[in-house]
CSV table of C-alpha atoms in Angstrom, one decimal:
chain,number,residue,atom,x,y,z
A,1,MET,CA,99.4,91.8,130.0
A,2,ALA,CA,101.8,89.6,128.5
A,3,VAL,CA,101.2,87.8,125.1
A,4,THR,CA,100.3,84.1,125.2
A,5,HIS,CA,101.4,81.6,122.8
A,6,LEU,CA,98.7,79.1,121.9
A,7,THR,CA,99.0,75.4,120.8
A,8,LYS,CA,96.3,72.9,119.7
A,9,GLU,CA,96.1,71.7,123.1
A,10,ASN,CA,95.4,74.9,124.9
A,11,PHE,CA,93.9,76.9,122.3
A,12,ASP,CA,90.0,76.1,123.1
A,13,ALA,CA,90.5,76.8,127.0
A,14,SER,CA,92.3,79.9,126.2
A,15,VAL,CA,89.4,81.8,124.1
A,16,ALA,CA,86.6,80.0,126.0
A,17,SER,CA,85.9,83.4,128.1
A,18,GLY,CA,86.0,87.2,127.7
A,19,LYS,CA,87.7,89.1,124.7
A,20,VAL,CA,90.6,87.5,123.1
A,21,VAL,CA,92.7,88.5,120.0
A,22,VAL,CA,94.5,85.8,118.4
A,23,ASP,CA,97.4,86.6,115.8
A,24,PHE,CA,98.2,83.9,113.3
A,25,TRP,CA,101.7,84.8,112.3
A,26,ALA,CA,105.3,83.3,111.4
A,27,THR,CA,108.8,84.3,111.7
A,28,TRP,CA,109.2,84.7,107.9
A,29,CYS,CA,106.7,87.1,107.4
A,30,GLY,CA,107.5,90.8,107.4
A,31,PRO,CA,104.1,92.2,108.1
A,32,CYS,CA,103.7,89.8,110.8
A,33,ARG,CA,106.9,91.0,112.7
A,34,MET,CA,105.6,94.5,112.4
A,35,GLN,CA,102.2,93.3,114.0
A,36,SER,CA,103.9,92.0,116.9
A,37,PRO,CA,105.0,95.4,118.7
A,38,ILE,CA,101.5,96.7,117.8
A,39,LEU,CA,100.0,93.9,119.7
A,40,ASP,CA,102.2,94.5,122.6
A,41,GLN,CA,100.9,98.0,122.8
A,42,PHE,CA,97.4,96.8,122.4
A,43,ALA,CA,97.9,94.4,125.3
A,44,ALA,CA,99.1,97.1,127.4
A,45,ALA,CA,96.4,99.6,126.6
A,46,HIS,CA,93.5,97.1,126.9
A,47,PRO,CA,94.1,94.7,130.0
A,48,GLU,CA,90.6,93.5,129.5
A,49,VAL,CA,91.5,91.9,126.3
A,50,SER,CA,93.7,88.7,126.3
A,51,VAL,CA,96.1,88.7,123.5
A,52,CYS,CA,97.4,85.3,122.0
A,53,LYS,CA,99.4,84.3,119.1
A,54,VAL,CA,99.6,81.1,117.0
A,55,ASP,CA,102.9,80.3,115.2
A,56,VAL,CA,101.4,78.6,112.0
A,57,ASP,CA,104.8,76.9,111.3
A,58,GLU,CA,104.4,75.0,114.7
A,59,GLN,CA,100.5,74.8,114.7
A,60,PRO,CA,99.3,74.0,111.2
A,61,GLU,CA,96.2,72.3,112.5
A,62,LEU,CA,95.2,75.5,114.1
A,63,ALA,CA,95.6,77.3,110.7
A,64,ALA,CA,93.9,74.7,109.0
A,65,ARG,CA,90.9,74.7,111.4
A,66,PHE,CA,90.4,78.4,111.1
A,67,GLY,CA,91.0,78.5,107.2
A,68,VAL,CA,93.9,80.8,107.6
A,69,MET,CA,95.3,81.5,104.2
A,70,ASN,CA,97.2,84.5,104.4
A,71,ILE,CA,99.1,86.0,107.4
A,72,PRO,CA,99.1,87.8,109.6
A,73,THR,CA,95.5,87.0,110.2
A,74,LEU,CA,93.8,88.1,113.4
A,75,LEU,CA,90.9,86.4,115.0
A,76,PHE,CA,88.8,88.2,117.6
A,77,PHE,CA,86.8,86.1,120.1
A,78,VAL,CA,84.1,87.0,122.6
A,79,ASP,CA,83.3,84.2,125.1
A,80,GLY,CA,84.6,81.4,122.6
A,81,LYS,CA,82.7,82.7,119.7
A,82,LEU,CA,84.5,84.1,116.7
A,83,ALA,CA,83.2,87.5,116.5
A,84,ASN,CA,85.5,89.1,113.9
A,85,LYS,CA,88.4,88.3,111.4
A,86,ALA,CA,90.9,90.6,109.9
A,87,VAL,CA,93.6,89.6,107.3
A,88,GLY,CA,96.8,91.7,106.8
A,89,LEU,CA,98.4,94.0,109.2
A,90,GLN,CA,96.2,96.0,111.6
A,91,SER,CA,96.9,99.3,113.1
A,92,LEU,CA,96.2,100.0,116.9
A,93,ASP,CA,93.0,101.8,115.8
A,94,ARG,CA,91.8,98.9,113.6
A,95,LEU,CA,92.5,96.4,116.4
A,96,ALA,CA,90.4,98.4,119.0
A,97,ALA,CA,87.7,98.7,116.4
A,98,ALA,CA,87.5,95.1,115.5
A,99,MET,CA,87.5,94.0,119.0
A,100,GLY,CA,85.0,96.7,120.0
A,101,VAL,CA,87.1,98.3,122.8
B,1,MET,CA,118.2,96.3,109.4
B,2,GLU,CA,118.1,97.6,112.9
B,3,GLU,CA,118.8,101.3,112.2
B,4,CYS,CA,115.9,103.8,112.3
B,5,PHE,CA,116.0,106.1,109.2
B,6,ASP,CA,114.7,109.7,109.3
B,7,LEU,CA,112.9,109.2,106.2
B,8,VAL,CA,111.9,105.9,104.5
B,9,ILE,CA,110.9,106.6,100.9
B,10,ILE,CA,108.9,104.0,99.1
B,11,GLY,CA,109.7,104.4,95.4
B,12,SER,CA,113.0,105.4,93.5
B,13,GLY,CA,111.0,107.7,90.8
B,14,PRO,CA,111.8,111.3,90.5
B,15,ALA,CA,109.3,112.0,93.4
B,16,GLY,CA,111.0,109.7,95.8
B,17,VAL,CA,114.8,110.6,94.7
B,18,SER,CA,113.9,114.3,95.1
B,19,ALA,CA,112.7,113.8,98.9
B,20,ALA,CA,115.7,111.7,99.6
B,21,LEU,CA,118.0,114.3,98.2
B,22,THR,CA,116.1,117.1,100.1
B,23,ALA,CA,116.5,115.0,103.3
B,24,ARG,CA,120.1,114.5,102.9
B,25,HIS,CA,120.7,118.2,102.1
B,26,ARG,CA,119.2,118.8,105.5
B,27,GLY,CA,121.5,116.3,107.2
B,28,LYS,CA,118.9,113.7,107.4
B,29,SER,CA,119.3,109.9,107.0
B,30,ALA,CA,117.2,108.4,103.9
B,31,LEU,CA,116.4,105.1,102.8
B,32,ILE,CA,114.7,104.2,99.6
B,33,VAL,CA,112.7,101.0,99.2
B,34,THR,CA,112.0,100.2,95.6
B,35,THR,CA,111.1,97.4,93.3
B,36,ALA,CA,112.5,97.1,90.0
B,37,PRO,CA,112.8,100.6,88.4
B,38,GLU,CA,112.6,99.3,84.9
B,39,ASP,CA,108.8,98.4,85.8
B,40,SER,CA,108.0,102.1,86.0
B,41,MET,CA,106.0,103.9,83.4
B,42,LEU,CA,108.9,106.6,83.2
B,43,TYR,CA,111.5,104.0,82.4
B,44,LYS,CA,109.5,103.0,79.3
B,45,ALA,CA,109.3,106.6,78.2
B,46,GLU,CA,111.1,107.2,74.7
B,47,HIS,CA,111.5,110.7,75.4
B,48,VAL,CA,111.0,113.4,78.1
B,49,ASP,CA,111.2,116.6,76.4
B,50,ASN,CA,109.9,119.0,79.0
B,51,TYR,CA,112.2,118.5,82.0
B,52,PRO,CA,114.7,121.3,82.3
B,53,GLY,CA,118.1,120.9,81.2
B,54,LEU,CA,118.1,117.3,80.0
B,55,PRO,CA,116.4,117.6,76.5
B,56,ALA,CA,115.4,114.5,74.7
B,57,ALA,CA,116.5,112.4,77.8
B,58,THR,CA,114.8,108.7,77.7
B,59,GLY,CA,113.0,107.9,80.6
B,60,ALA,CA,115.7,105.2,81.4
B,61,GLU,CA,118.4,107.7,81.3
B,62,LEU,CA,116.6,109.9,83.7
B,63,ILE,CA,115.9,107.2,86.3
B,64,ASP,CA,119.4,106.1,86.1
B,65,ALA,CA,120.7,109.5,86.6
B,66,PHE,CA,118.3,110.2,89.5
B,67,ILE,CA,119.3,106.9,91.2
B,68,GLY,CA,122.9,107.5,90.7
B,69,HIS,CA,122.5,111.0,92.2
B,70,ALA,CA,120.8,109.6,95.1
B,71,ARG,CA,123.6,107.0,95.7
B,72,ARG,CA,126.4,109.7,95.6
B,73,SER,CA,124.3,111.6,98.0
B,74,GLY,CA,124.4,109.0,100.8
B,75,VAL,CA,120.9,107.8,100.1
B,76,GLN,CA,120.6,104.0,101.0
B,77,ILE,CA,118.6,102.0,98.4
B,78,MET,CA,117.0,98.7,99.2
B,79,ARG,CA,115.5,96.5,96.7
B,80,GLY,CA,112.4,94.8,97.6
B,81,ARG,CA,108.4,94.9,97.5
B,82,ALA,CA,107.0,97.4,100.4
B,83,LEU,CA,103.9,95.6,101.5
B,84,ALA,CA,102.5,97.5,104.5
B,85,VAL,CA,103.3,100.7,106.5
B,86,ALA,CA,102.2,101.0,110.2
B,87,ASP,CA,102.8,103.1,113.3
B,88,LEU,CA,104.7,100.9,115.5
B,89,GLY,CA,104.5,103.3,118.4
B,90,GLY,CA,106.8,106.3,117.8
B,91,VAL,CA,108.2,104.9,114.8
B,92,LEU,CA,106.7,103.8,111.4
B,93,GLY,CA,107.5,100.2,110.2
B,94,VAL,CA,107.6,99.5,106.3
B,95,SER,CA,107.5,95.6,105.6
B,96,VAL,CA,109.7,94.7,102.8
B,97,GLY,CA,109.6,90.8,102.1
B,98,SER,CA,110.3,88.8,105.1
B,99,ASP,CA,111.8,91.7,107.0
B,100,PHE,CA,110.8,95.3,107.9
B,101,VAL,CA,112.6,98.7,108.1
B,102,GLN,CA,111.9,101.6,110.5
B,103,GLY,CA,111.6,105.3,109.8
B,104,ARG,CA,110.6,108.4,111.9
B,105,SER,CA,108.8,109.4,108.8
B,106,VAL,CA,107.6,107.8,105.5
B,107,VAL,CA,107.3,109.2,102.2
B,108,LEU,CA,104.9,107.3,99.8
B,109,ALA,CA,106.3,108.0,96.3
B,110,CYS,CA,105.3,104.6,94.8
B,111,GLY,CA,103.6,106.0,91.6
B,112,LEU,CA,100.3,104.8,90.3
B,113,THR,CA,99.2,101.5,88.9
B,114,ARG,CA,96.6,101.5,86.2
B,115,ALA,CA,96.0,97.9,86.7
B,116,LYS,CA,92.4,97.0,87.6
B,117,PRO,CA,92.1,94.0,89.9
B,118,PHE,CA,91.0,90.7,88.1
B,119,PRO,CA,87.6,89.5,88.6
B,120,GLY,CA,87.4,87.7,92.0
B,121,GLU,CA,90.5,89.0,93.0
B,122,ALA,CA,89.2,91.4,95.7
B,123,GLU,CA,86.5,89.1,96.9
B,124,LEU,CA,89.1,86.1,97.4
B,125,LEU,CA,91.8,88.3,98.9
B,126,GLY,CA,92.6,86.5,102.2
B,127,ARG,CA,90.9,83.5,101.0
B,128,GLY,CA,93.8,82.4,98.8
B,129,VAL,CA,94.6,85.5,96.8
B,130,SER,CA,98.0,86.5,97.9
B,131,TYR,CA,100.6,89.5,97.1
B,132,CYS,CA,103.4,88.2,99.4
B,133,ALA,CA,105.3,85.0,98.6
B,134,THR,CA,107.3,85.1,102.0
B,135,CYS,CA,104.2,85.9,103.9
B,136,ASP,CA,101.8,83.1,102.5
B,137,GLY,CA,103.9,80.6,100.5
B,138,MET,CA,104.6,78.2,103.4
B,139,LEU,CA,100.8,77.8,103.8
B,140,TYR,CA,100.7,76.3,100.5
B,141,ARG,CA,103.6,73.8,100.5
B,142,GLY,CA,103.1,70.6,98.8
B,143,ARG,CA,99.9,72.3,97.0
B,144,ARG,CA,99.2,73.8,93.7
B,145,VAL,CA,99.5,77.5,93.4
B,146,ALA,CA,99.0,79.9,90.3
B,147,VAL,CA,101.4,82.7,90.0
B,148,VAL,CA,100.5,85.7,87.7
B,149,GLY,CA,103.8,87.4,87.1
B,150,LEU,CA,103.3,91.1,85.9
B,151,ALA,CA,106.5,92.6,87.3
B,152,THR,CA,110.2,92.3,86.7
B,153,ASP,CA,110.7,90.5,90.2
B,154,ALA,CA,107.8,88.0,89.5
B,155,PRO,CA,110.0,85.0,88.4
B,156,GLU,CA,112.1,85.4,91.5
B,157,GLU,CA,109.1,85.4,93.8
B,158,ALA,CA,107.8,82.3,91.9
B,159,GLU,CA,111.4,80.5,92.2
B,160,TYR,CA,110.8,81.3,95.9
B,161,LEU,CA,107.5,79.4,96.0
B,162,ARG,CA,109.0,76.5,94.2
B,163,SER,CA,112.0,76.4,96.6
B,164,ILE,CA,109.7,75.9,99.5
B,165,GLY,CA,107.8,73.2,97.9
B,166,CYS,CA,104.7,74.9,96.1
B,167,GLU,CA,103.7,73.2,92.9
B,168,VAL,CA,103.9,76.6,90.7
B,169,GLU,CA,102.0,77.1,87.5
B,170,TYR,CA,103.3,80.3,86.3
B,171,PHE,CA,101.7,82.8,84.0
B,172,ASP,CA,103.0,86.1,82.6
B,173,SER,CA,101.9,88.4,79.7
B,174,GLY,CA,103.4,86.2,77.1
B,175,ARG,CA,101.2,83.2,78.3
B,176,ALA,CA,97.8,84.9,78.8
B,177,ARG,CA,96.4,88.4,78.9
B,178,ARG,CA,93.1,88.0,80.7
B,179,TYR,CA,92.8,86.5,84.2
B,180,ALA,CA,90.0,85.7,86.6
B,181,VAL,CA,90.4,84.2,90.0
B,182,LEU,CA,88.1,81.4,90.6
B,183,GLY,CA,86.4,80.1,93.6
B,184,GLU,CA,83.4,80.6,96.4
B,185,GLU,CA,84.5,80.3,99.7
B,186,ARG,CA,88.1,80.1,98.8
B,187,VAL,CA,90.4,80.1,95.7
B,188,SER,CA,89.7,77.1,93.5
B,189,GLY,CA,91.8,78.2,90.5
B,190,LEU,CA,92.7,80.6,88.0
B,191,GLU,CA,91.3,81.2,84.5
B,192,ALA,CA,93.6,82.4,82.1
B,193,ASP,CA,92.4,83.5,78.6
B,194,GLY,CA,89.5,81.4,79.2
B,195,VAL,CA,91.2,78.3,80.2
B,196,GLN,CA,90.7,77.2,83.9
B,197,TYR,CA,93.6,76.0,86.0
B,198,PRO,CA,93.0,74.2,89.5
B,199,ALA,CA,95.0,76.0,92.2
B,200,ASP,CA,94.6,76.5,95.9
B,201,ALA,CA,96.2,80.0,95.9
B,202,VAL,CA,96.8,82.7,93.3
B,203,PHE,CA,99.9,84.9,94.0
B,204,ILE,CA,99.8,88.2,91.9
B,205,PHE,CA,102.8,90.2,91.4
B,206,ARG,CA,102.1,93.6,89.8
B,207,SER,CA,104.7,96.5,89.8
B,208,GLY,CA,102.2,99.0,91.4
B,209,LEU,CA,100.0,99.0,94.5
B,210,ALA,CA,96.6,100.5,94.8
B,211,PRO,CA,97.4,103.8,96.5
B,212,ASP,CA,95.7,102.8,99.9
B,213,SER,CA,96.8,99.2,100.1
B,214,LEU,CA,100.1,100.0,101.8
B,215,LEU,CA,98.2,101.8,104.7
B,216,PRO,CA,94.5,100.7,105.1
B,217,GLY,CA,92.5,103.6,106.1
B,218,ILE,CA,94.6,106.2,104.8
B,219,ALA,CA,92.5,109.2,103.1
B,220,VAL,CA,92.1,108.9,99.3
B,221,ASP,CA,90.5,111.2,96.8
B,222,GLY,CA,89.6,109.8,93.4
B,223,GLY,CA,92.3,107.1,93.4
B,224,HIS,CA,95.0,109.3,94.7
B,225,ILE,CA,96.2,109.6,98.1
B,226,LYS,CA,94.9,112.8,99.7
B,227,VAL,CA,97.5,115.5,100.8
B,228,ASP,CA,97.6,118.9,102.0
B,229,ALA,CA,99.9,121.7,100.6
B,230,GLY,CA,102.9,120.3,102.6
B,231,MET,CA,102.2,116.8,100.9
B,232,ALA,CA,101.3,115.5,104.5
B,233,THR,CA,98.6,112.6,104.3
B,234,SER,CA,95.9,112.0,106.8
B,235,VAL,CA,98.5,109.8,108.7
B,236,PRO,CA,100.7,111.4,111.0
B,237,GLY,CA,104.3,111.1,109.8
B,238,VAL,CA,103.2,110.0,106.5
B,239,PHE,CA,103.8,112.2,103.4
B,240,ALA,CA,103.1,111.6,99.6
B,241,ALA,CA,104.5,112.8,96.4
B,242,GLY,CA,104.3,112.3,92.6
B,243,ASP,CA,101.7,110.5,90.5
B,244,VAL,CA,100.3,108.8,93.5
B,245,VAL,CA,98.9,112.2,94.9
B,246,GLY,CA,97.5,113.2,91.5
B,247,ALA,CA,98.0,114.6,87.9
B,248,PRO,CA,99.8,115.9,86.1
B,249,TYR,CA,101.8,112.9,85.7
B,250,GLN,CA,105.0,114.5,84.9
B,251,VAL,CA,108.7,114.2,85.9
B,252,ALA,CA,108.9,118.1,86.8
B,253,LYS,CA,105.8,118.1,89.1
B,254,ALA,CA,106.9,114.8,90.8
B,255,VAL,CA,110.4,116.5,91.6
B,256,GLY,CA,108.5,119.3,93.1
B,257,ASP,CA,106.2,117.2,95.2
B,258,GLY,CA,109.1,115.2,96.4
B,259,ASN,CA,111.2,118.4,97.3
B,260,ILE,CA,107.9,119.6,99.4
B,261,ALA,CA,107.3,116.1,101.0
B,262,GLY,CA,111.0,115.8,101.9
B,263,LEU,CA,110.9,119.1,103.6
B,264,SER,CA,107.7,118.4,105.4
B,265,ALA,CA,109.3,115.0,106.6
B,266,CYS,CA,112.4,116.7,107.8
B,267,ARG,CA,110.3,119.2,109.7
B,268,TYR,CA,108.2,116.6,111.2
B,269,VAL,CA,111.4,114.4,112.3
B,270,GLU,CA,112.8,117.7,113.8
B,271,ARG,CA,109.7,118.2,115.8
B,272,LEU,CA,109.8,114.6,117.0
B,273,ALA,CA,113.3,115.2,118.2
B,274,ALA,CA,112.4,118.3,120.1
B,275,GLY,CA,109.3,116.5,121.7
B,276,ASP,CA,111.5,113.8,122.8
B,277,LYS,CA,113.7,116.0,124.8
């Protein structure tokens, strides 16, 4: 499944149902740029999970709302509820473990 | 850097350079990613008397000779702080500042840090404690940040934070010796030699890294990265050599480790290539 880019307007609706991983990232962050191809593979291997990204430069309100203080930060939602949070680059295995898939 | 190297080696000490030279002798491309060599323990050694052929060399002379040899052998050298290593799907990525490099194999030859984390540092990691100015600096534009600079490149990192609009309070070993990160839910400040400074973030720049911080989940044993006889770690394609895998912390041993790790990495890359066909 393709990766969806979230804004403060569509965020809540996008995480409201099912399993959703949200990656808070920015173009100027090396580990974030490495996270991106790993997320693409995760999305391909787990079509049941929707994979979303938030550019903290463009969406500072969302970063502030979730207290994102280091990037990459990944938030894991299940039916709209925050189930897990991981700070720093996450491998494919760790993504799967954090999302319970 | 678009190129994918056969070996990406983290560290330019004797283990890293030995692995790189071994790779070059087997026709493989090699990139060394390194912070300032003058931060290493070896660089500060006044005499190294047990390394064959170079009696009474200083640590600095040895390092200069090693790096010069690597350059002349076609090893590429990149200055920067490696922050993370990860499998990107067939290739390994190593993040360096705001960029990343790619290798078919990685050799961790990053030495050993003897520094213990400050009180509060581990607890507040991800809540305002950061090791990466380019990653997290922008999140603190217009806010007050404390920088603890314990590495040669730390003033540059602090200058970067200033340039993007952080209000930087800079500390080094000349200003204070004992530090603690303050805060409950998130960082509220830094205590330096008993004096408290309010700050929304604390950036810490040390010369070394905890052995497993580059690759969370890699097997470690008593503070060292666990390797087999071929210097392979628990992560496929990742090898380790030198002080980071254990004592004795000697140049001669590091060179030997690096040679084995380099050979193993070359074989791994050759097997990858054979599998691709």
